PDB file of C-alpha atoms in Angstrom:
ATOM      1  CA  MET T   1      96.127  97.051 148.470  1.00 57.00           C
ATOM      2  CA  ARG T   2      96.672  99.585 145.724  1.00 66.00           C
ATOM      3  CA  LYS T   3     100.009  97.996 144.932  1.00 62.00           C
ATOM      4  CA  TRP T   4      98.393  94.602 144.340  1.00 60.00           C
ATOM      5  CA  MET T   5      95.696  96.194 142.189  1.00 60.00           C
ATOM      6  CA  PHE T   6      98.390  97.892 140.131  1.00 50.00           C
ATOM      7  CA  VAL T   7     100.276  94.605 139.701  1.00 52.00           C
ATOM      8  CA  LEU T   8      97.043  92.848 138.722  1.00 54.00           C
ATOM      9  CA  LEU T   9      96.283  95.584 136.209  1.00 51.00           C
ATOM     10  CA  LEU T  10      99.748  95.198 134.678  1.00 49.00           C
ATOM     11  CA  ILE T  11      99.244  91.445 134.424  1.00 55.00           C
ATOM     12  CA  VAL T  12      95.856  91.895 132.730  1.00 44.00           C
ATOM     13  CA  LEU T  13      97.259  94.476 130.337  1.00 49.00           C
ATOM     14  CA  GLY T  14     100.212  92.212 129.566  1.00 52.00           C
ATOM     15  CA  ILE T  15      97.988  89.220 128.835  1.00 53.00           C
ATOM     16  CA  GLY T  16      95.684  91.399 126.744  1.00 53.00           C
ATOM     17  CA  SER T  17      98.621  92.713 124.745  1.00 58.00           C
ATOM     18  CA  LEU T  18      99.906  89.200 124.095  1.00 67.00           C
ATOM     19  CA  ILE T  19      96.464  88.051 122.938  1.00 75.00           C
ATOM     20  CA  GLY T  20      96.110  91.117 120.737  1.00 72.00           C
ATOM     21  CA  TYR T  21      99.499  90.590 119.141  1.00 74.00           C
ATOM     22  CA  ASP T  22      98.881  86.881 118.641  1.00 82.00           C
ATOM     23  CA  GLY T  23      95.471  87.621 117.109  1.00 83.00           C
ATOM     24  CA  TYR T  24      97.033  90.056 114.663  1.00 85.00           C
ATOM     25  CA  ARG T  25      99.754  87.550 113.825  1.00 89.00           C
ATOM     26  CA  ILE T  26      97.179  84.811 113.212  1.00 89.00           C
ATOM     27  CA  GLN T  27      95.033  87.023 110.986  1.00 91.00           C
ATOM     28  CA  GLN T  28      98.032  88.104 108.915  1.00 92.00           C
ATOM     29  CA  THR T  29      99.055  84.470 108.526  1.00 88.00           C
ATOM     30  CA  LEU T  30      95.554  83.460 107.466  1.00 89.00           C
ATOM     31  CA  ILE T  31      95.446  86.061 104.706  1.00 90.00           C
ATOM     32  CA  GLY T  32      98.917  85.125 103.490  1.00 85.00           C
ATOM     33  CA  GLN T  33     100.747  88.257 104.639  1.00 84.00           C
ATOM     34  CA  SER T  34     102.872  86.498 107.262  1.00 80.00           C
ATOM     35  CA  ASP T  35     104.091  83.060 108.269  1.00 81.00           C
ATOM     36  CA  ARG T  36     104.699  83.826 111.938  1.00 75.00           C
ATOM     37  CA  SER T  37     101.785  81.815 113.267  1.00 82.00           C
ATOM     38  CA  ARG T  38     101.903  78.034 113.034  1.00 85.00           C
ATOM     39  CA  LEU T  39      98.131  77.800 112.627  1.00 88.00           C
ATOM     40  CA  LEU T  40      98.635  76.867 108.953  1.00 83.00           C
ATOM     41  CA  PRO T  41     101.330  74.663 107.427  1.00 74.00           C
ATOM     42  CA  ALA T  42     104.027  75.987 105.106  1.00 67.00           C
ATOM     43  CA  GLU T  43     103.253  76.024 101.395  1.00 64.00           C
ATOM     44  CA  LYS T  44     103.411  72.597  99.801  1.00 63.00           C
ATOM     45  CA  LYS T  45     105.350  71.923  96.630  1.00 58.00           C
ATOM     46  CA  ASP T  46     104.184  69.083  94.442  1.00 59.00           C
ATOM     47  CA  ASP T  47     104.803  67.878  90.914  1.00 56.00           C
ATOM     48  CA  THR T  48     103.015  65.154  88.986  1.00 61.00           C
ATOM     49  CA  ALA T  49     102.891  63.769  85.471  1.00 60.00           C
ATOM     50  CA  ASP T  50      99.543  65.498  85.022  1.00 64.00           C
ATOM     51  CA  GLN T  51     101.068  68.845  85.943  1.00 66.00           C
ATOM     52  CA  ALA T  52     103.727  68.276  83.277  1.00 72.00           C
ATOM     53  CA  TRP T  53     100.906  67.466  80.815  1.00 71.00           C
ATOM     54  CA  MET T  54      99.134  70.666  81.814  1.00 72.00           C
ATOM     55  CA  LYS T  55     102.199  72.776  81.020  1.00 75.00           C
ATOM     56  CA  GLN T  56     102.139  71.429  77.482  1.00 77.00           C
ATOM     57  CA  GLN T  57      98.536  72.471  76.836  1.00 81.00           C
ATOM     58  CA  ASP T  58      97.649  75.584  74.867  1.00 83.00           C
ATOM     59  CA  THR T  59      95.599  77.400  77.490  1.00 87.00           C
ATOM     60  CA  GLU T  60      94.114  80.862  77.138  1.00 92.00           C
ATOM     61  CA  GLN T  61      94.521  83.369  79.956  1.00 94.00           C
ATOM     62  CA  LEU T  62      91.325  85.228  80.787  1.00 95.00           C
ATOM     63  CA  GLN T  63      90.844  88.273  82.997  1.00 96.00           C
ATOM     64  CA  LEU T  64      87.672  89.037  84.904  1.00 96.00           C
ATOM     65  CA  THR T  65      86.063  92.166  83.451  1.00 94.00           C
ATOM     66  CA  THR T  66      83.791  93.110  86.359  1.00 93.00           C
ATOM     67  CA  THR T  67      86.531  94.445  88.640  1.00 92.00           C
ATOM     68  CA  ASP T  68      89.468  96.828  88.402  1.00 91.00           C
ATOM     69  CA  GLU T  69      91.583  94.401  90.438  1.00 94.00           C
ATOM     70  CA  VAL T  70      93.365  91.728  88.459  1.00 96.00           C
ATOM     71  CA  ARG T  71      91.557  88.367  88.509  1.00 96.00           C
ATOM     72  CA  ILE T  72      93.126  85.726  86.283  1.00 96.00           C
ATOM     73  CA  GLY T  73      91.967  82.333  85.070  1.00 95.00           C
ATOM     74  CA  ARG T  74      93.132  79.724  82.552  1.00 94.00           C
ATOM     75  CA  TYR T  75      90.791  78.316  79.913  1.00 96.00           C
ATOM     76  CA  LEU T  76      91.456  75.006  78.155  1.00 95.00           C
ATOM     77  CA  PRO T  77      88.961  74.234  75.373  1.00 95.00           C
ATOM     78  CA  ALA T  78      87.680  70.733  74.750  1.00 94.00           C
ATOM     79  CA  THR T  79      89.345  68.712  72.006  1.00 90.00           C
ATOM     80  CA  THR T  80      86.090  68.997  70.018  1.00 92.00           C
ATOM     81  CA  SER T  81      83.659  71.904  70.222  1.00 91.00           C
ATOM     82  CA  SER T  82      81.501  71.696  73.374  1.00 94.00           C
ATOM     83  CA  ASP T  83      79.028  73.863  75.253  1.00 95.00           C
ATOM     84  CA  LYS T  84      79.945  72.135  78.533  1.00 97.00           C
ATOM     85  CA  THR T  85      82.484  73.728  80.865  1.00 97.00           C
ATOM     86  CA  VAL T  86      83.760  72.628  84.241  1.00 98.00           C
ATOM     87  CA  VAL T  87      84.981  75.403  86.517  1.00 98.00           C
ATOM     88  CA  LEU T  88      87.684  73.881  88.714  1.00 96.00           C
ATOM     89  CA  LEU T  89      88.736  75.609  91.911  1.00 96.00           C
ATOM     90  CA  ALA T  90      91.949  74.412  93.508  1.00 92.00           C
ATOM     91  CA  ASP T  91      92.784  74.288  97.190  1.00 92.00           C
ATOM     92  CA  ASP T  92      94.885  76.903  98.963  1.00 88.00           C
ATOM     93  CA  VAL T  93      98.528  76.459  97.940  1.00 79.00           C
ATOM     94  CA  ARG T  94      99.460  75.940 101.587  1.00 80.00           C
ATOM     95  CA  PHE T  95      97.476  72.693 101.604  1.00 77.00           C
ATOM     96  CA  GLY T  96      98.744  71.516  98.210  1.00 65.00           C
ATOM     97  CA  SER T  97      96.934  71.534  94.874  1.00 57.00           C
ATOM     98  CA  SER T  98      98.105  68.335  93.191  1.00 57.00           C
ATOM     99  CA  GLN T  99      94.543  67.210  92.408  1.00 64.00           C
ATOM    100  CA  THR T 100      93.724  70.070  90.071  1.00 82.00           C
ATOM    101  CA  ALA T 101      95.931  68.997  87.141  1.00 85.00           C
ATOM    102  CA  PRO T 102      94.675  65.378  87.026  1.00 89.00           C
ATOM    103  CA  LEU T 103      91.078  66.635  87.182  1.00 93.00           C
ATOM    104  CA  ILE T 104      91.693  69.058  84.329  1.00 92.00           C
ATOM    105  CA  ARG T 105      93.026  66.175  82.257  1.00 92.00           C
ATOM    106  CA  PHE T 106      90.114  63.894  83.177  1.00 94.00           C
ATOM    107  CA  TYR T 107      87.415  66.419  82.296  1.00 95.00           C
ATOM    108  CA  GLN T 108      89.079  67.521  79.065  1.00 94.00           C
ATOM    109  CA  GLU T 109      90.279  64.166  77.698  1.00 93.00           C
ATOM    110  CA  GLN T 110      87.657  61.747  78.987  1.00 94.00           C
ATOM    111  CA  LEU T 111      84.468  63.787  79.390  1.00 94.00           C
ATOM    112  CA  GLY T 112      85.073  66.231  76.541  1.00 94.00           C
ATOM    113  CA  TYR T 113      84.563  69.396  78.624  1.00 96.00           C
ATOM    114  CA  ASN T 114      86.076  72.814  78.327  1.00 96.00           C
ATOM    115  CA  VAL T 115      87.982  73.495  81.552  1.00 97.00           C
ATOM    116  CA  PHE T 116      88.335  76.819  83.326  1.00 97.00           C
ATOM    117  CA  VAL T 117      90.569  77.251  86.380  1.00 95.00           C
ATOM    118  CA  PRO T 118      90.342  80.673  88.075  1.00 95.00           C
ATOM    119  CA  ASP T 119      92.891  81.872  90.593  1.00 94.00           C
ATOM    120  CA  ARG T 120      91.029  83.004  93.703  1.00 95.00           C
ATOM    121  CA  ARG T 121      91.893  86.323  95.328  1.00 95.00           C
ATOM    122  CA  GLY T 122      95.431  86.358  96.671  1.00 93.00           C
ATOM    123  CA  GLN T 123      96.243  83.071  94.917  1.00 89.00           C
ATOM    124  CA  GLY T 124      98.290  82.529  91.775  1.00 87.00           C
ATOM    125  CA  ALA T 125      98.159  85.521  89.434  1.00 91.00           C
ATOM    126  CA  SER T 126      95.093  87.171  90.984  1.00 95.00           C
ATOM    127  CA  ASP T 127      95.277  90.294  93.118  1.00 95.00           C
ATOM    128  CA  GLY T 128      93.367  90.693  96.360  1.00 94.00           C
ATOM    129  CA  THR T 129      93.377  89.101  99.790  1.00 95.00           C
ATOM    130  CA  VAL T 130      92.910  85.461 100.744  1.00 95.00           C
ATOM    131  CA  ASN T 131      89.347  85.116 102.079  1.00 97.00           C
ATOM    132  CA  TYR T 132      88.641  81.347 102.129  1.00 97.00           C
ATOM    133  CA  GLY T 133      85.923  81.541  99.501  1.00 97.00           C
ATOM    134  CA  TRP T 134      83.629  84.106 101.096  1.00 98.00           C
ATOM    135  CA  LEU T 135      84.403  86.937  98.673  1.00 98.00           C
ATOM    136  CA  ASP T 136      85.593  84.551  95.964  1.00 98.00           C
ATOM    137  CA  ARG T 137      82.031  83.236  95.654  1.00 98.00           C
ATOM    138  CA  LEU T 138      80.972  86.500  94.022  1.00 97.00           C
ATOM    139  CA  ASP T 139      83.904  86.351  91.591  1.00 98.00           C
ATOM    140  CA  LEU T 140      82.936  82.788  90.681  1.00 98.00           C
ATOM    141  CA  ILE T 141      79.444  83.893  89.677  1.00 98.00           C
ATOM    142  CA  ASP T 142      80.920  86.746  87.612  1.00 98.00           C
ATOM    143  CA  TRP T 143      83.343  84.326  85.976  1.00 98.00           C
ATOM    144  CA  THR T 144      80.468  81.999  85.084  1.00 98.00           C
ATOM    145  CA  ASN T 145      78.528  84.781  83.390  1.00 97.00           C
ATOM    146  CA  GLN T 146      81.634  85.902  81.513  1.00 97.00           C
ATOM    147  CA  LEU T 147      82.383  82.362  80.309  1.00 97.00           C
ATOM    148  CA  MET T 148      78.855  82.010  78.954  1.00 96.00           C
ATOM    149  CA  GLU T 149      79.181  85.305  77.112  1.00 96.00           C
ATOM    150  CA  GLU T 150      82.669  84.770  75.701  1.00 95.00           C
ATOM    151  CA  THR T 151      82.942  81.011  75.071  1.00 94.00           C
ATOM    152  CA  GLY T 152      79.451  79.829  74.224  1.00 91.00           C
ATOM    153  CA  THR T 153      79.198  77.791  77.418  1.00 94.00           C
ATOM    154  CA  ARG T 154      75.625  76.677  78.137  1.00 96.00           C
ATOM    155  CA  GLN T 155      76.155  73.986  80.769  1.00 97.00           C
ATOM    156  CA  VAL T 156      78.441  74.449  83.767  1.00 98.00           C
ATOM    157  CA  VAL T 157      79.785  72.097  86.413  1.00 98.00           C
ATOM    158  CA  TYR T 158      81.366  73.541  89.553  1.00 98.00           C
ATOM    159  CA  HIS T 159      84.106  71.334  91.024  1.00 98.00           C
ATOM    160  CA  GLY T 160      86.221  72.486  93.945  1.00 96.00           C
ATOM    161  CA  VAL T 161      88.852  70.900  96.175  1.00 95.00           C
ATOM    162  CA  GLY T 162      89.518  71.998  99.774  1.00 95.00           C
ATOM    163  CA  ILE T 163      88.921  75.740 100.021  1.00 95.00           C
ATOM    164  CA  GLY T 164      87.909  75.561  96.374  1.00 96.00           C
ATOM    165  CA  GLY T 165      85.280  73.038  97.475  1.00 97.00           C
ATOM    166  CA  ALA T 166      83.947  75.485 100.046  1.00 98.00           C
ATOM    167  CA  THR T 167      83.950  78.247  97.414  1.00 98.00           C
ATOM    168  CA  VAL T 168      81.745  76.365  94.950  1.00 98.00           C
ATOM    169  CA  LEU T 169      79.218  75.634  97.696  1.00 98.00           C
ATOM    170  CA  LEU T 170      79.221  79.259  98.818  1.00 98.00           C
ATOM    171  CA  ALA T 171      78.622  80.421  95.243  1.00 98.00           C
ATOM    172  CA  ALA T 172      75.984  77.809  94.421  1.00 98.00           C
ATOM    173  CA  GLY T 173      73.973  78.934  97.442  1.00 98.00           C
ATOM    174  CA  GLU T 174      73.671  82.497  96.118  1.00 98.00           C
ATOM    175  CA  PRO T 175      70.338  83.523  94.536  1.00 97.00           C
ATOM    176  CA  THR T 176      72.267  85.027  91.607  1.00 97.00           C
ATOM    177  CA  VAL T 177      74.010  81.802  90.584  1.00 98.00           C
ATOM    178  CA  PRO T 178      73.270  81.259  86.860  1.00 97.00           C
ATOM    179  CA  LYS T 179      70.724  78.595  85.983  1.00 97.00           C
ATOM    180  CA  GLN T 180      73.294  77.116  83.594  1.00 97.00           C
ATOM    181  CA  VAL T 181      75.128  75.666  86.607  1.00 98.00           C
ATOM    182  CA  LYS T 182      73.878  72.076  86.505  1.00 97.00           C
ATOM    183  CA  VAL T 183      76.004  70.208  89.061  1.00 98.00           C
ATOM    184  CA  VAL T 184      78.222  71.030  92.047  1.00 98.00           C
ATOM    185  CA  ILE T 185      81.051  68.782  93.259  1.00 98.00           C
ATOM    186  CA  SER T 186      82.748  69.674  96.510  1.00 98.00           C
ATOM    187  CA  GLU T 187      85.660  67.807  98.033  1.00 96.00           C
ATOM    188  CA  GLY T 188      87.207  68.385 101.457  1.00 95.00           C
ATOM    189  CA  ALA T 189      85.264  71.591 102.170  1.00 97.00           C
ATOM    190  CA  TYR T 190      85.018  73.104 105.627  1.00 98.00           C
ATOM    191  CA  ALA T 191      81.528  73.693 107.039  1.00 98.00           C
ATOM    192  CA  ARG T 192      81.923  76.864 109.149  1.00 98.00           C
ATOM    193  CA  LEU T 193      85.033  79.018 108.981  1.00 98.00           C
ATOM    194  CA  ASP T 194      85.350  79.795 112.703  1.00 97.00           C
ATOM    195  CA  ASP T 195      84.857  76.121 113.603  1.00 97.00           C
ATOM    196  CA  TRP T 196      87.500  75.074 111.082  1.00 97.00           C
ATOM    197  CA  PHE T 197      90.044  77.584 112.377  1.00 96.00           C
ATOM    198  CA  GLN T 198      89.414  76.328 115.908  1.00 96.00           C
ATOM    199  CA  SER T 199      90.078  72.753 114.774  1.00 96.00           C
ATOM    200  CA  LEU T 200      93.329  73.816 113.075  1.00 95.00           C
ATOM    201  CA  ALA T 201      94.391  75.632 116.239  1.00 94.00           C
ATOM    202  CA  LYS T 202      93.820  72.540 118.392  1.00 94.00           C
ATOM    203  CA  VAL T 203      96.076  70.506 116.115  1.00 92.00           C
ATOM    204  CA  ASN T 204      98.803  73.015 115.289  1.00 91.00           C
ATOM    205  CA  LEU T 205      99.114  75.389 118.253  1.00 91.00           C
ATOM    206  CA  PRO T 206     100.385  74.448 121.727  1.00 89.00           C
ATOM    207  CA  TYR T 207      98.037  76.826 123.584  1.00 87.00           C
ATOM    208  CA  PRO T 208      94.292  77.601 123.715  1.00 89.00           C
ATOM    209  CA  ALA T 209      93.809  79.967 120.770  1.00 88.00           C
ATOM    210  CA  GLY T 210      90.157  80.925 121.241  1.00 90.00           C
ATOM    211  CA  PRO T 211      90.828  84.493 122.467  1.00 90.00           C
ATOM    212  CA  SER T 212      93.474  85.071 119.787  1.00 91.00           C
ATOM    213  CA  LEU T 213      91.128  83.840 117.056  1.00 94.00           C
ATOM    214  CA  ALA T 214      88.423  86.207 118.323  1.00 93.00           C
ATOM    215  CA  VAL T 215      90.884  89.083 118.022  1.00 92.00           C
ATOM    216  CA  ALA T 216      91.974  87.851 114.574  1.00 95.00           C
ATOM    217  CA  SER T 217      88.338  87.803 113.487  1.00 96.00           C
ATOM    218  CA  SER T 218      87.968  91.432 114.576  1.00 94.00           C
ATOM    219  CA  PHE T 219      91.063  92.434 112.604  1.00 94.00           C
ATOM    220  CA  ASN T 220      89.615  90.636 109.593  1.00 97.00           C
ATOM    221  CA  LYS T 221      86.331  92.527 109.957  1.00 96.00           C
ATOM    222  CA  VAL T 222      88.280  95.763 109.646  1.00 95.00           C
ATOM    223  CA  GLU T 223      90.351  94.543 106.698  1.00 94.00           C
ATOM    224  CA  GLN T 224      87.810  92.481 104.721  1.00 96.00           C
ATOM    225  CA  ASP T 225      84.453  93.436 106.284  1.00 97.00           C
ATOM    226  CA  PHE T 226      83.531  90.006 107.620  1.00 97.00           C
ATOM    227  CA  PHE T 227      83.992  88.120 110.869  1.00 97.00           C
ATOM    228  CA  TYR T 228      85.017  84.469 110.660  1.00 97.00           C
ATOM    229  CA  GLY T 229      81.686  83.556 112.200  1.00 97.00           C
ATOM    230  CA  ASP T 230      79.885  85.166 109.268  1.00 98.00           C
ATOM    231  CA  VAL T 231      81.152  82.498 106.874  1.00 98.00           C
ATOM    232  CA  SER T 232      78.904  79.457 106.991  1.00 98.00           C
ATOM    233  CA  VAL T 233      79.217  77.063 104.076  1.00 98.00           C
ATOM    234  CA  THR T 234      76.513  75.028 105.806  1.00 98.00           C
ATOM    235  CA  ARG T 235      74.031  77.893 105.573  1.00 98.00           C
ATOM    236  CA  GLN T 236      74.808  78.474 101.899  1.00 98.00           C
ATOM    237  CA  THR T 237      74.581  74.745 101.160  1.00 98.00           C
ATOM    238  CA  SER T 238      71.050  74.690 102.573  1.00 98.00           C
ATOM    239  CA  ARG T 239      70.086  77.011  99.692  1.00 98.00           C
ATOM    240  CA  ILE T 240      71.599  74.999  96.837  1.00 98.00           C
ATOM    241  CA  MET T 241      68.970  73.747  94.417  1.00 97.00           C
ATOM    242  CA  VAL T 242      71.171  71.802  91.951  1.00 98.00           C
ATOM    243  CA  PRO T 243      72.484  68.231  92.429  1.00 98.00           C
ATOM    244  CA  THR T 244      75.564  68.184  94.637  1.00 98.00           C
ATOM    245  CA  LEU T 245      78.201  65.525  95.235  1.00 98.00           C
ATOM    246  CA  PHE T 246      80.180  65.694  98.486  1.00 98.00           C
ATOM    247  CA  ILE T 247      83.584  63.936  98.493  1.00 98.00           C
ATOM    248  CA  GLN T 248      85.630  63.502 101.644  1.00 97.00           C
ATOM    249  CA  GLY T 249      88.821  61.669 102.512  1.00 95.00           C
ATOM    250  CA  MET T 250      88.145  59.937 105.799  1.00 96.00           C
ATOM    251  CA  GLU T 251      91.759  60.350 106.977  1.00 95.00           C
ATOM    252  CA  ASP T 252      91.795  64.078 106.269  1.00 94.00           C
ATOM    253  CA  LYS T 253      94.032  65.851 108.791  1.00 92.00           C
ATOM    254  CA  VAL T 254      93.292  69.361 107.489  1.00 93.00           C
ATOM    255  CA  VAL T 255      89.482  69.436 107.403  1.00 96.00           C
ATOM    256  CA  PRO T 256      87.790  67.174 109.976  1.00 96.00           C
ATOM    257  CA  PRO T 257      85.697  64.539 108.154  1.00 97.00           C
ATOM    258  CA  ARG T 258      82.773  65.313 110.491  1.00 97.00           C
ATOM    259  CA  MET T 259      82.222  68.522 108.544  1.00 98.00           C
ATOM    260  CA  VAL T 260      81.130  66.755 105.364  1.00 98.00           C
ATOM    261  CA  TYR T 261      78.191  65.223 107.226  1.00 98.00           C
ATOM    262  CA  GLU T 262      77.084  68.662 108.382  1.00 98.00           C
ATOM    263  CA  LEU T 263      77.175  69.886 104.794  1.00 98.00           C
ATOM    264  CA  TYR T 264      75.447  66.804 103.427  1.00 98.00           C
ATOM    265  CA  GLN T 265      72.615  67.055 105.932  1.00 98.00           C
ATOM    266  CA  ALA T 266      72.104  70.731 105.095  1.00 98.00           C
ATOM    267  CA  LYS T 267      71.714  70.174 101.350  1.00 98.00           C
ATOM    268  CA  PRO T 268      68.094  69.817 100.168  1.00 98.00           C
ATOM    269  CA  GLY T 269      67.103  67.859  97.096  1.00 97.00           C
ATOM    270  CA  ILE T 270      69.388  65.676  94.998  1.00 97.00           C
ATOM    271  CA  LYS T 271      72.706  64.918  96.680  1.00 98.00           C
ATOM    272  CA  GLN T 272      75.239  62.157  97.156  1.00 98.00           C
ATOM    273  CA  LEU T 273      77.998  61.485  99.661  1.00 98.00           C
ATOM    274  CA  TYR T 274      81.239  59.810  98.610  1.00 97.00           C
ATOM    275  CA  PRO T 275      83.436  59.078 101.658  1.00 97.00           C
ATOM    276  CA  VAL T 276      86.854  57.741 100.625  1.00 96.00           C
ATOM    277  CA  ARG T 277      88.382  55.418 103.198  1.00 94.00           C
ATOM    278  CA  GLY T 278      92.072  55.837 103.920  1.00 94.00           C
ATOM    279  CA  ALA T 279      92.402  59.021 101.872  1.00 92.00           C
ATOM    280  CA  GLY T 280      93.820  62.253 103.253  1.00 91.00           C
ATOM    281  CA  HIS T 281      93.207  65.861 102.292  1.00 90.00           C
ATOM    282  CA  GLY T 282      93.274  66.233  98.512  1.00 86.00           C
ATOM    283  CA  SER T 283      94.355  62.644  97.859  1.00 88.00           C
ATOM    284  CA  THR T 284      91.013  60.972  97.101  1.00 92.00           C
ATOM    285  CA  TYR T 285      91.581  60.933  93.327  1.00 91.00           C
ATOM    286  CA  SER T 286      95.217  59.843  93.426  1.00 87.00           C
ATOM    287  CA  ASP T 287      94.446  57.086  95.955  1.00 90.00           C
ATOM    288  CA  HIS T 288      91.426  55.645  94.096  1.00 90.00           C
ATOM    289  CA  PRO T 289      91.462  56.956  90.503  1.00 92.00           C
ATOM    290  CA  GLU T 290      89.234  54.333  88.880  1.00 95.00           C
ATOM    291  CA  ASN T 291      86.481  54.490  91.479  1.00 95.00           C
ATOM    292  CA  TYR T 292      86.712  58.290  91.663  1.00 95.00           C
ATOM    293  CA  GLU T 293      86.241  58.659  87.910  1.00 96.00           C
ATOM    294  CA  LYS T 294      83.370  56.169  87.925  1.00 96.00           C
ATOM    295  CA  ARG T 295      81.576  58.052  90.691  1.00 96.00           C
ATOM    296  CA  LEU T 296      82.023  61.367  88.870  1.00 96.00           C
ATOM    297  CA  ARG T 297      80.650  59.986  85.614  1.00 95.00           C
ATOM    298  CA  LEU T 298      77.635  58.389  87.241  1.00 96.00           C
ATOM    299  CA  PHE T 299      76.744  61.523  89.158  1.00 97.00           C
ATOM    300  CA  VAL T 300      77.382  64.196  86.525  1.00 96.00           C
ATOM    301  CA  GLN T 301      76.178  62.694  83.275  1.00 93.00           C
ATOM    302  CA  PRO T 302      72.427  62.448  84.066  1.00 94.00           C
ATOM    303  CA  PHE T 303      72.272  66.207  84.663  1.00 95.00           C
ATOM    304  CA  VAL T 304      74.436  67.448  81.792  1.00 93.00           C
ATOM    305  CA  THR T 305      72.805  66.909  78.405  1.00 82.00           C
ATOM    306  CA  THR T 306      74.676  65.725  75.334  1.00 71.00           C
ATOM    307  CA  PRO T 307      73.788  67.440  72.044  1.00 62.00           C
TER     308      PRO T 307
END
């Protein structure tokens, strides 16, 4: 009897060790310190004519002054003096970021906005750890205040794609978001972080990953002081008081389209939903540029005044 109990104990300990190791591996992959887990795809490389245009622009590099860690952003002024600035947040590089450059060009050339593109923590030139917008939301508010102080910005539009889309919603739901933020545009955002990771696991991993994700969440609590279940874009969206446009590709294989409806339902006040048929993650603009630009103009312009 004791022998069987000992064997059972070894089996339990072995399974527990495997789950613990897999959880650690998943968490390290999620924060960009490893690529051992297949929960996330490999980094995408993309190049477009708009990215080539962007490289030719005379942008100013700014550094966030409210932290000792390096936080970097690029500022492109409007062609004529303007007090309107769009803060564009790109997606995680592992999901591609090809939409950011065309949006920069659209806002600067066609709408006459200044454009600011910050690198979130652990992305681009910014130090820190990838956190899927939860800690980045506080940086975004600090960036907004700094832009108003340094550039004369008086009207701000938040526009984010993918994880950037979740970040702008998380920030806009904070009580400290500046009143100069007039409009929020979120595309392809997840609704709840733990739910999103579970959906990625079902698609990309060949085994039930629930226990491993629970362990990964615990590791993340130690490293970044939040569990995955703490991050609810839906909860933050329910606190947003400014007009918000939700954009979602209906063939998105990264963020389930069902999540946009959860976010849309949570938002009080003025809001609009723009589902894009046939579009995947981050491809709504490139697939339907004319309609996309029309929808942006119609939604943004009533809330951003022209001198």
